[in-house]
């Protein structure tokens, strides 16, 4: 941790972003947001839409939750309310994103379907806010962590979407199609990402 | 199908098992299964939360306006998870340090939200209690099964106790307690369970 915080301002931000995206990938190393990955990643288009929404939401909510936690809950001695507070912040924020997507792209809105409201209960979003608390970040570093985590998730779901598009047509042993093969693919990807660990220490 | 208590339990635990059948709630299934002790704490927390939130949602089901029911359910669940969080922190701080964030993530565990929305919001409290119990037990069953493979293969221990002859012949298969091991194990388990279910049908 020390090396990261003692580096220059922008170097620190970049390191936090990269480590959140690669070495501590929120999906492949911390297992978060799996339900929506398995549900939505059948096509690259939808994966990209959801991934982009997640980047946006993690970045903003990690910033808001950072401020709320450090400047509201800690001074008032209400840290134990963090779970409820965070989920309320996230739920209202997702509502906002949902309205924006409905305006901007109806096609995307329809293809995301039920999974858009489910972002509220996407563990990746709440997870970013919770993991952030374990680190001595400043506000800008918290934003970088949120953005990096979101980007890592985006990257992972895009790759999985691409692979699933290809294997969709193939015949698989009974019971393996769907979540089974997807989990094994994710396992192989996870192996590759584990290879990144040690590159950056946080 | 008849909704006898036994049916609700059996279906919830086996044929409609949330983890391998509906593929819900697997984030924590992957994260906490590297050590059996972590898994057990997590399972108790999840069973408590599924039961209590199901019952609460069921009791309040006629009083919650449709428009705000999702957020109300989330808040009910969050309340119980807070209790679990505080309880684990008080009884076992070491375990809490490792699984702490994942305990908080019980809130967003799709199983609990799914059961509250699909079952408890339309049924009476007693069946909802059973349904919550079944969902929690089904989840725990899968988690414990995975942990029983990962911990011995990865560390050569069960609940932190060395397996017999661990020093002599054991080669630690570290990948099993790292993230890829979790994905492979759950993938294989899902495969086996689904192949079995497809055959039965």
Short mmCIF file of C-alpha atoms in Angstrom, two decimals:
data_model
loop_
_atom_site.label_atom_id
_atom_site.label_comp_id
_atom_site.label_asym_id
_atom_site.label_seq_id
_atom_site.Cartn_x
_atom_site.Cartn_y
_atom_site.Cartn_z
CA UNK A 1 0.00 0.00 0.00
CA UNK A 2 2.79 2.42 0.98
CA UNK A 3 4.40 2.47 -2.42
CA UNK A 4 1.13 3.44 -4.05
CA UNK A 5 0.33 6.28 -1.69
CA UNK A 6 3.83 7.75 -1.71
CA UNK A 7 3.97 8.03 -5.48
CA UNK A 8 2.95 11.20 -7.28
CA UNK A 9 -0.69 12.21 -7.41
CA UNK A 10 -1.46 10.96 -10.90
CA UNK A 11 0.82 7.93 -10.65
CA UNK A 12 -1.08 6.86 -7.55
CA UNK A 13 -4.41 7.28 -9.32
CA UNK A 14 -3.20 5.32 -12.32
CA UNK A 15 -1.82 2.52 -10.15
CA UNK A 16 -5.06 2.26 -8.22
CA UNK A 17 -7.05 2.21 -11.45
CA UNK A 18 -4.88 -0.50 -12.99
CA UNK A 19 -4.73 -2.68 -9.92
CA UNK A 20 -8.50 -2.45 -9.48
CA UNK A 21 -9.02 -3.34 -13.14
CA UNK A 22 -6.47 -6.13 -13.49
CA UNK A 23 -4.84 -7.60 -10.40
CA UNK A 24 -7.94 -7.27 -8.23
CA UNK A 25 -10.50 -7.60 -10.97
CA UNK A 26 -13.85 -7.33 -9.30
CA UNK A 27 -15.31 -10.23 -11.27
CA UNK A 28 -12.38 -12.59 -11.72
CA UNK A 29 -10.63 -12.17 -8.39
CA UNK A 30 -13.42 -11.06 -6.10
CA UNK A 31 -16.32 -12.93 -7.66
CA UNK A 32 -18.72 -10.00 -7.74
CA UNK A 33 -21.49 -9.37 -10.23
CA UNK A 34 -21.62 -13.01 -11.28
CA UNK A 35 -25.40 -13.27 -11.56
CA UNK A 36 -25.68 -10.54 -14.13
CA UNK A 37 -22.63 -11.85 -15.99
CA UNK A 38 -24.23 -15.26 -16.38
CA UNK A 39 -27.56 -13.70 -17.29
CA UNK A 40 -26.53 -11.00 -19.73
CA UNK A 41 -23.27 -12.10 -21.32
CA UNK A 42 -24.76 -14.08 -24.21
CA UNK A 43 -24.05 -11.27 -26.66
CA UNK A 44 -21.34 -8.66 -26.95
CA UNK A 45 -23.79 -5.78 -27.52
CA UNK A 46 -25.74 -6.25 -24.33
CA UNK A 47 -22.58 -7.03 -22.40
CA UNK A 48 -21.14 -3.73 -23.54
CA UNK A 49 -24.27 -1.81 -22.56
CA UNK A 50 -24.43 -3.28 -19.12
CA UNK A 51 -20.66 -2.96 -18.69
CA UNK A 52 -20.76 0.72 -19.56
CA UNK A 53 -23.65 1.30 -17.15
CA UNK A 54 -21.69 -0.47 -14.42
CA UNK A 55 -18.54 1.65 -14.99
CA UNK A 56 -20.64 4.78 -14.67
CA UNK A 57 -22.51 3.59 -11.60
CA UNK A 58 -19.47 2.24 -9.71
CA UNK A 59 -17.49 5.43 -10.31
CA UNK A 60 -20.27 7.72 -9.14
CA UNK A 61 -21.49 5.61 -6.23
CA UNK A 62 -17.99 4.99 -4.87
CA UNK A 63 -17.48 8.77 -4.85
CA UNK A 64 -20.83 9.52 -3.22
CA UNK A 65 -20.49 6.70 -0.70
CA UNK A 66 -16.97 7.86 0.16
CA UNK A 67 -18.25 11.32 1.00
CA UNK A 68 -21.27 10.01 2.87
CA UNK A 69 -19.21 7.56 4.90
CA UNK A 70 -16.35 9.89 5.80
CA UNK A 71 -18.23 13.14 6.30
CA UNK A 72 -21.61 11.97 7.54
CA UNK A 73 -21.49 8.50 9.10
CA UNK A 74 -18.08 8.71 10.82
CA UNK A 75 -18.62 12.13 12.47
CA UNK A 76 -22.05 11.01 13.66
CA UNK A 77 -20.65 7.68 14.87
CA UNK A 78 -23.08 5.73 12.71
CA UNK A 79 -20.66 3.46 10.81
CA UNK A 80 -22.85 0.43 11.45
CA UNK A 81 -25.54 2.01 9.25
CA UNK A 82 -23.19 1.86 6.26
CA UNK A 83 -24.88 -1.09 4.59
CA UNK A 84 -28.32 0.52 4.54
CA UNK A 85 -26.96 3.91 3.56
CA UNK A 86 -24.92 2.53 0.70
CA UNK A 87 -27.77 0.50 -0.73
CA UNK A 88 -30.09 3.51 -0.66
CA UNK A 89 -27.52 5.67 -2.45
CA UNK A 90 -27.01 2.94 -5.05
CA UNK A 91 -30.71 2.28 -5.58
CA UNK A 92 -31.51 5.91 -6.20
CA UNK A 93 -28.54 6.27 -8.49
CA UNK A 94 -29.49 3.25 -10.57
CA UNK A 95 -32.98 4.66 -10.96
CA UNK A 96 -31.39 7.75 -12.49
CA UNK A 97 -29.24 5.75 -14.90
CA UNK A 98 -32.27 3.72 -15.91
CA UNK A 99 -34.18 6.86 -16.85
CA UNK A 100 -31.20 8.17 -18.83
CA UNK A 101 -30.76 4.94 -20.81
CA UNK A 102 -34.48 4.81 -21.57
CA UNK A 103 -34.21 8.29 -23.09
CA UNK A 104 -30.97 7.79 -24.98
CA UNK A 105 -31.35 4.29 -26.39
CA UNK A 106 -34.62 2.43 -26.28
CA UNK A 107 -33.05 -0.57 -28.03
CA UNK A 108 -30.44 -0.92 -25.32
CA UNK A 109 -33.09 -0.36 -22.67
CA UNK A 110 -35.24 -3.17 -24.01
CA UNK A 111 -32.38 -5.60 -24.50
CA UNK A 112 -31.16 -5.09 -20.93
CA UNK A 113 -34.67 -5.78 -19.69
CA UNK A 114 -34.86 -6.98 -16.12
CA UNK A 115 -31.12 -6.69 -15.59
CA UNK A 116 -31.12 -2.93 -15.42
CA UNK A 117 -33.12 -2.68 -12.21
CA UNK A 118 -31.08 -5.63 -11.03
CA UNK A 119 -27.97 -3.44 -11.11
CA UNK A 120 -29.28 -2.23 -7.76
CA UNK A 121 -28.70 -5.65 -6.36
CA UNK A 122 -25.61 -6.24 -8.45
CA UNK A 123 -23.07 -7.15 -5.83
CA UNK A 124 -20.27 -5.55 -7.85
CA UNK A 125 -21.60 -2.07 -7.15
CA UNK A 126 -22.09 -2.51 -3.42
CA UNK A 127 -18.88 -4.53 -3.29
CA UNK A 128 -16.80 -1.67 -4.70
CA UNK A 129 -18.09 0.63 -1.97
CA UNK A 130 -17.43 -1.96 0.73
CA UNK A 131 -13.93 -2.89 -0.43
CA UNK A 132 -13.12 0.82 -0.71
CA UNK A 133 -13.64 1.19 3.03
CA UNK A 134 -10.81 -1.23 3.73
CA UNK A 135 -8.30 1.01 2.00
CA UNK A 136 -6.91 4.36 3.17
CA UNK A 137 -7.97 6.18 0.01
CA UNK A 138 -8.47 9.87 -0.53
CA UNK A 139 -11.55 11.06 -2.42
CA UNK A 140 -9.87 11.11 -5.84
CA UNK A 141 -8.31 7.72 -5.19
CA UNK A 142 -11.72 6.34 -4.26
CA UNK A 143 -13.02 7.59 -7.60
CA UNK A 144 -10.09 5.94 -9.40
CA UNK A 145 -10.79 2.70 -7.53
CA UNK A 146 -14.45 2.83 -8.51
CA UNK A 147 -13.66 3.57 -12.14
CA UNK A 148 -10.98 0.88 -12.29
CA UNK A 149 -13.23 -1.73 -10.76
CA UNK A 150 -16.02 -0.85 -13.15
CA UNK A 151 -13.62 -0.99 -16.08
CA UNK A 152 -12.32 -4.39 -14.98
CA UNK A 153 -15.86 -5.72 -14.84
CA UNK A 154 -16.64 -4.22 -18.25
CA UNK A 155 -13.55 -5.87 -19.71
CA UNK A 156 -14.39 -9.25 -18.22
CA UNK A 157 -18.02 -9.31 -19.31
CA UNK A 158 -17.03 -8.20 -22.83
CA UNK A 159 -14.56 -11.05 -23.21
CA UNK A 160 -17.03 -13.56 -21.80
CA UNK A 161 -19.76 -12.23 -24.10
CA UNK A 162 -17.45 -12.65 -27.10
CA UNK A 163 -16.55 -16.21 -26.19
CA UNK A 164 -20.16 -17.18 -25.49
CA UNK A 165 -21.28 -15.82 -28.84
CA UNK A 166 -18.84 -18.25 -30.47
CA UNK A 167 -19.71 -21.32 -28.43
CA UNK A 168 -23.44 -20.78 -28.66
CA UNK A 169 -23.72 -22.99 -31.71
CA UNK A 170 -21.52 -25.80 -30.45
CA UNK A 171 -22.89 -29.01 -29.05
CA UNK A 172 -21.97 -29.58 -25.43
CA UNK A 173 -22.33 -32.55 -23.08
CA UNK A 174 -25.65 -32.77 -21.27
CA UNK A 175 -25.94 -30.27 -18.43
CA UNK A 176 -22.80 -28.35 -19.33
CA UNK A 177 -24.44 -25.79 -21.60
CA UNK A 178 -25.25 -22.43 -20.03
CA UNK A 179 -23.86 -21.64 -16.61
CA UNK A 180 -21.63 -24.71 -16.39
CA UNK A 181 -19.46 -23.93 -19.40
CA UNK A 182 -19.54 -20.22 -18.64
CA UNK A 183 -18.17 -20.79 -15.16
CA UNK A 184 -15.37 -22.93 -16.54
CA UNK A 185 -14.53 -20.27 -19.14
CA UNK A 186 -14.47 -17.66 -16.41
CA UNK A 187 -12.18 -19.94 -14.44
CA UNK A 188 -9.71 -20.07 -17.32
CA UNK A 189 -9.87 -16.28 -17.70
CA UNK A 190 -9.36 -15.95 -14.00
CA UNK A 191 -6.19 -18.03 -14.31
CA UNK A 192 -4.89 -15.52 -16.82
CA UNK A 193 -5.74 -12.56 -14.60
CA UNK A 194 -4.15 -14.19 -11.57
CA UNK A 195 -1.00 -13.94 -13.65
CA UNK A 196 -1.24 -10.16 -13.35
CA UNK A 197 -1.04 -10.26 -9.58
CA UNK A 198 2.31 -9.21 -8.25
CA UNK A 199 2.70 -6.67 -11.03
CA UNK A 200 1.31 -3.94 -8.79
CA UNK A 201 1.21 -4.10 -5.03
CA UNK A 202 -1.67 -2.49 -3.25
CA UNK B 1 -48.03 -29.49 -7.37
CA UNK B 2 -49.19 -29.60 -3.80
CA UNK B 3 -47.51 -27.05 -1.59
CA UNK B 4 -47.07 -29.24 1.43
CA UNK B 5 -44.30 -28.19 3.78
CA UNK B 6 -42.25 -31.20 2.73
CA UNK B 7 -42.58 -30.34 -0.95
CA UNK B 8 -41.49 -26.78 -0.40
CA UNK B 9 -38.42 -27.97 1.45
CA UNK B 10 -37.41 -30.71 -0.95
CA UNK B 11 -37.89 -28.56 -4.03
CA UNK B 12 -36.07 -25.61 -2.53
CA UNK B 13 -33.09 -27.66 -1.46
CA UNK B 14 -32.72 -29.98 -4.43
CA UNK B 15 -34.63 -29.65 -7.69
CA UNK B 16 -35.04 -25.87 -7.53
CA UNK B 17 -31.75 -25.27 -5.76
CA UNK B 18 -30.95 -21.61 -6.13
CA UNK B 19 -27.25 -22.02 -6.76
CA UNK B 20 -26.98 -24.65 -9.48
CA UNK B 21 -30.50 -24.55 -10.91
CA UNK B 22 -31.28 -20.86 -11.02
CA UNK B 23 -27.63 -19.76 -10.84
CA UNK B 24 -28.29 -17.15 -8.20
CA UNK B 25 -26.22 -16.01 -5.29
CA UNK B 26 -23.01 -17.48 -6.57
CA UNK B 27 -20.74 -14.51 -5.84
CA UNK B 28 -20.47 -15.42 -2.20
CA UNK B 29 -20.56 -19.11 -3.06
CA UNK B 30 -17.28 -18.56 -4.88
CA UNK B 31 -15.69 -16.16 -2.45
CA UNK B 32 -16.06 -17.76 0.95
CA UNK B 33 -15.57 -21.42 0.07
CA UNK B 34 -11.78 -21.51 0.38
CA UNK B 35 -12.04 -22.28 4.10
CA UNK B 36 -14.78 -24.35 5.65
CA UNK B 37 -14.95 -22.14 8.74
CA UNK B 38 -15.71 -19.06 6.62
CA UNK B 39 -18.31 -21.04 4.72
CA UNK B 40 -20.14 -22.14 7.86
CA UNK B 41 -20.38 -18.59 9.19
CA UNK B 42 -21.63 -17.39 5.85
CA UNK B 43 -24.24 -20.17 5.64
CA UNK B 44 -25.64 -19.39 9.07
CA UNK B 45 -25.86 -15.72 8.11
CA UNK B 46 -27.61 -16.49 4.84
CA UNK B 47 -30.10 -18.95 6.37
CA UNK B 48 -30.99 -16.42 9.05
CA UNK B 49 -31.44 -13.66 6.49
CA UNK B 50 -33.51 -15.70 4.02
CA UNK B 51 -35.88 -16.89 6.74
CA UNK B 52 -36.29 -13.56 8.49
CA UNK B 53 -36.64 -11.46 5.36
CA UNK B 54 -39.08 -13.94 3.82
CA UNK B 55 -41.26 -13.91 6.90
CA UNK B 56 -41.12 -10.14 7.21
CA UNK B 57 -41.93 -9.55 3.56
CA UNK B 58 -44.76 -12.05 3.80
CA UNK B 59 -46.26 -10.42 6.89
CA UNK B 60 -46.09 -7.00 5.30
CA UNK B 61 -47.05 -8.13 1.81
CA UNK B 62 -50.50 -6.53 1.84
CA UNK B 63 -49.23 -3.25 3.23
CA UNK B 64 -46.37 -2.56 0.79
CA UNK B 65 -47.41 -0.45 -2.21
CA UNK B 66 -46.44 -2.11 -5.51
CA UNK B 67 -44.36 0.81 -6.73
CA UNK B 68 -41.91 0.81 -3.85
CA UNK B 69 -41.82 -2.89 -3.09
CA UNK B 70 -38.30 -3.53 -4.43
CA UNK B 71 -36.72 -0.84 -2.32
CA UNK B 72 -38.77 -1.88 0.70
CA UNK B 73 -37.59 -5.46 0.31
CA UNK B 74 -34.00 -4.32 -0.04
CA UNK B 75 -34.31 -2.28 3.14
CA UNK B 76 -35.85 -5.19 5.07
CA UNK B 77 -33.03 -7.46 3.91
CA UNK B 78 -30.40 -4.82 4.69
CA UNK B 79 -31.74 -4.56 8.23
CA UNK B 80 -31.26 -8.26 8.90
CA UNK B 81 -27.87 -8.35 7.23
CA UNK B 82 -26.77 -5.55 9.53
CA UNK B 83 -27.66 -7.76 12.50
CA UNK B 84 -25.71 -10.67 11.03
CA UNK B 85 -22.74 -8.38 10.35
CA UNK B 86 -22.67 -7.06 13.90
CA UNK B 87 -23.19 -10.55 15.35
CA UNK B 88 -20.30 -12.10 13.42
CA UNK B 89 -18.05 -9.16 14.26
CA UNK B 90 -18.84 -9.61 17.93
CA UNK B 91 -18.42 -13.38 18.08
CA UNK B 92 -15.51 -13.91 15.73
CA UNK B 93 -13.53 -10.83 14.66
CA UNK B 94 -10.90 -12.88 12.80
CA UNK B 95 -13.42 -14.46 10.48
CA UNK B 96 -15.17 -11.14 10.12
CA UNK B 97 -11.98 -9.54 8.86
CA UNK B 98 -11.90 -11.94 5.95
CA UNK B 99 -15.56 -12.35 5.05
CA UNK B 100 -16.72 -8.92 6.26
CA UNK B 101 -17.38 -7.34 2.84
CA UNK B 102 -19.09 -10.54 1.69
CA UNK B 103 -21.39 -10.50 4.70
CA UNK B 104 -22.47 -7.01 3.66
CA UNK B 105 -23.00 -8.42 0.20
CA UNK B 106 -25.67 -10.79 1.50
CA UNK B 107 -27.92 -7.77 0.88
CA UNK B 108 -27.36 -8.07 -2.81
CA UNK B 109 -27.45 -11.86 -2.78
CA UNK B 110 -29.92 -12.58 -5.54
CA UNK B 111 -31.29 -15.65 -3.76
CA UNK B 112 -32.72 -13.62 -0.93
CA UNK B 113 -34.12 -10.91 -3.14
CA UNK B 114 -35.44 -13.56 -5.51
CA UNK B 115 -37.24 -15.53 -2.81
CA UNK B 116 -38.71 -12.40 -1.27
CA UNK B 117 -40.00 -11.25 -4.62
CA UNK B 118 -41.08 -14.58 -6.10
CA UNK B 119 -42.46 -16.34 -3.05
CA UNK B 120 -42.86 -14.30 0.12
CA UNK B 121 -44.63 -11.38 -1.51
CA UNK B 122 -47.47 -13.73 -2.54
CA UNK B 123 -47.63 -16.28 0.24
CA UNK B 124 -48.52 -16.54 3.89
CA UNK B 125 -45.83 -16.32 6.58
CA UNK B 126 -45.53 -20.05 7.40
CA UNK B 127 -44.89 -21.28 3.85
CA UNK B 128 -42.58 -18.32 3.40
CA UNK B 129 -40.64 -19.39 6.46
CA UNK B 130 -40.21 -22.86 4.97
CA UNK B 131 -39.31 -21.46 1.60
CA UNK B 132 -36.67 -19.24 3.15
CA UNK B 133 -35.32 -22.17 5.14
CA UNK B 134 -35.18 -24.32 2.00
CA UNK B 135 -33.42 -21.67 -0.05
CA UNK B 136 -30.90 -21.09 2.71
CA UNK B 137 -30.28 -24.81 3.20
CA UNK B 138 -29.91 -25.43 -0.53
CA UNK B 139 -27.35 -22.64 -0.70
CA UNK B 140 -25.49 -23.95 2.34
CA UNK B 141 -25.40 -27.47 0.94
CA UNK B 142 -23.67 -26.37 -2.24
CA UNK B 143 -21.24 -24.09 -0.41
CA UNK B 144 -20.23 -26.75 2.07
CA UNK B 145 -19.76 -29.26 -0.74
CA UNK B 146 -17.44 -26.85 -2.56
CA UNK B 147 -15.55 -25.92 0.60
CA UNK B 148 -15.03 -29.60 1.43
CA UNK B 149 -13.15 -29.99 -1.84
CA UNK B 150 -11.30 -26.69 -1.94
CA UNK B 151 -9.89 -26.56 1.56
CA UNK B 152 -8.43 -30.10 1.63
CA UNK B 153 -6.98 -29.80 -1.87
CA UNK B 154 -5.63 -26.31 -1.34
CA UNK B 155 -4.34 -26.38 2.23
CA UNK B 156 -4.53 -30.04 3.21
CA UNK B 157 -6.75 -29.18 6.16
CA UNK B 158 -10.40 -29.35 7.17
CA UNK B 159 -11.63 -26.61 9.48
CA UNK B 160 -7.97 -25.72 10.00
CA UNK B 161 -7.09 -29.24 11.25
CA UNK B 162 -4.42 -31.11 9.29
CA UNK B 163 -5.54 -34.12 7.34
CA UNK B 164 -3.82 -37.35 8.40
CA UNK B 165 -0.36 -37.62 6.92
CA UNK B 166 -0.43 -34.10 5.51
CA UNK B 167 3.28 -33.50 6.12
CA UNK B 168 4.35 -36.69 4.45
CA UNK B 169 2.61 -36.87 1.11
CA UNK B 170 0.60 -33.70 0.70
CA UNK B 171 1.30 -31.46 -2.22
CA UNK B 172 -0.60 -28.22 -1.76
CA UNK B 173 -2.69 -27.47 -4.77
CA UNK B 174 -2.77 -23.73 -4.16
CA UNK B 175 -4.80 -22.96 -7.26
CA UNK B 176 -7.81 -24.54 -5.56
CA UNK B 177 -7.99 -21.83 -2.90
CA UNK B 178 -7.35 -19.09 -5.44
CA UNK B 179 -10.16 -17.61 -7.54
CA UNK B 180 -9.79 -19.96 -10.56
CA UNK B 181 -10.31 -23.01 -8.35
CA UNK B 182 -13.61 -21.61 -7.17
CA UNK B 183 -14.86 -21.07 -10.72
CA UNK B 184 -13.80 -24.54 -11.83
CA UNK B 185 -15.37 -26.24 -8.83
CA UNK B 186 -18.69 -24.46 -9.17
CA UNK B 187 -18.68 -25.04 -12.93
CA UNK B 188 -18.13 -28.75 -12.51
CA UNK B 189 -20.71 -28.97 -9.74
CA UNK B 190 -23.30 -27.16 -11.84
CA UNK B 191 -22.53 -29.47 -14.72
CA UNK B 192 -22.99 -32.59 -12.61
CA UNK B 193 -26.15 -31.37 -10.92
CA UNK B 194 -27.76 -30.27 -14.15
CA UNK B 195 -26.84 -33.40 -16.04
CA UNK B 196 -28.47 -35.38 -13.26
CA UNK B 197 -31.60 -33.22 -13.26
CA UNK B 198 -31.95 -33.37 -17.05
CA UNK B 199 -31.72 -37.13 -16.93
CA UNK B 200 -34.46 -37.32 -14.27
CA UNK B 201 -36.82 -35.27 -16.37
#
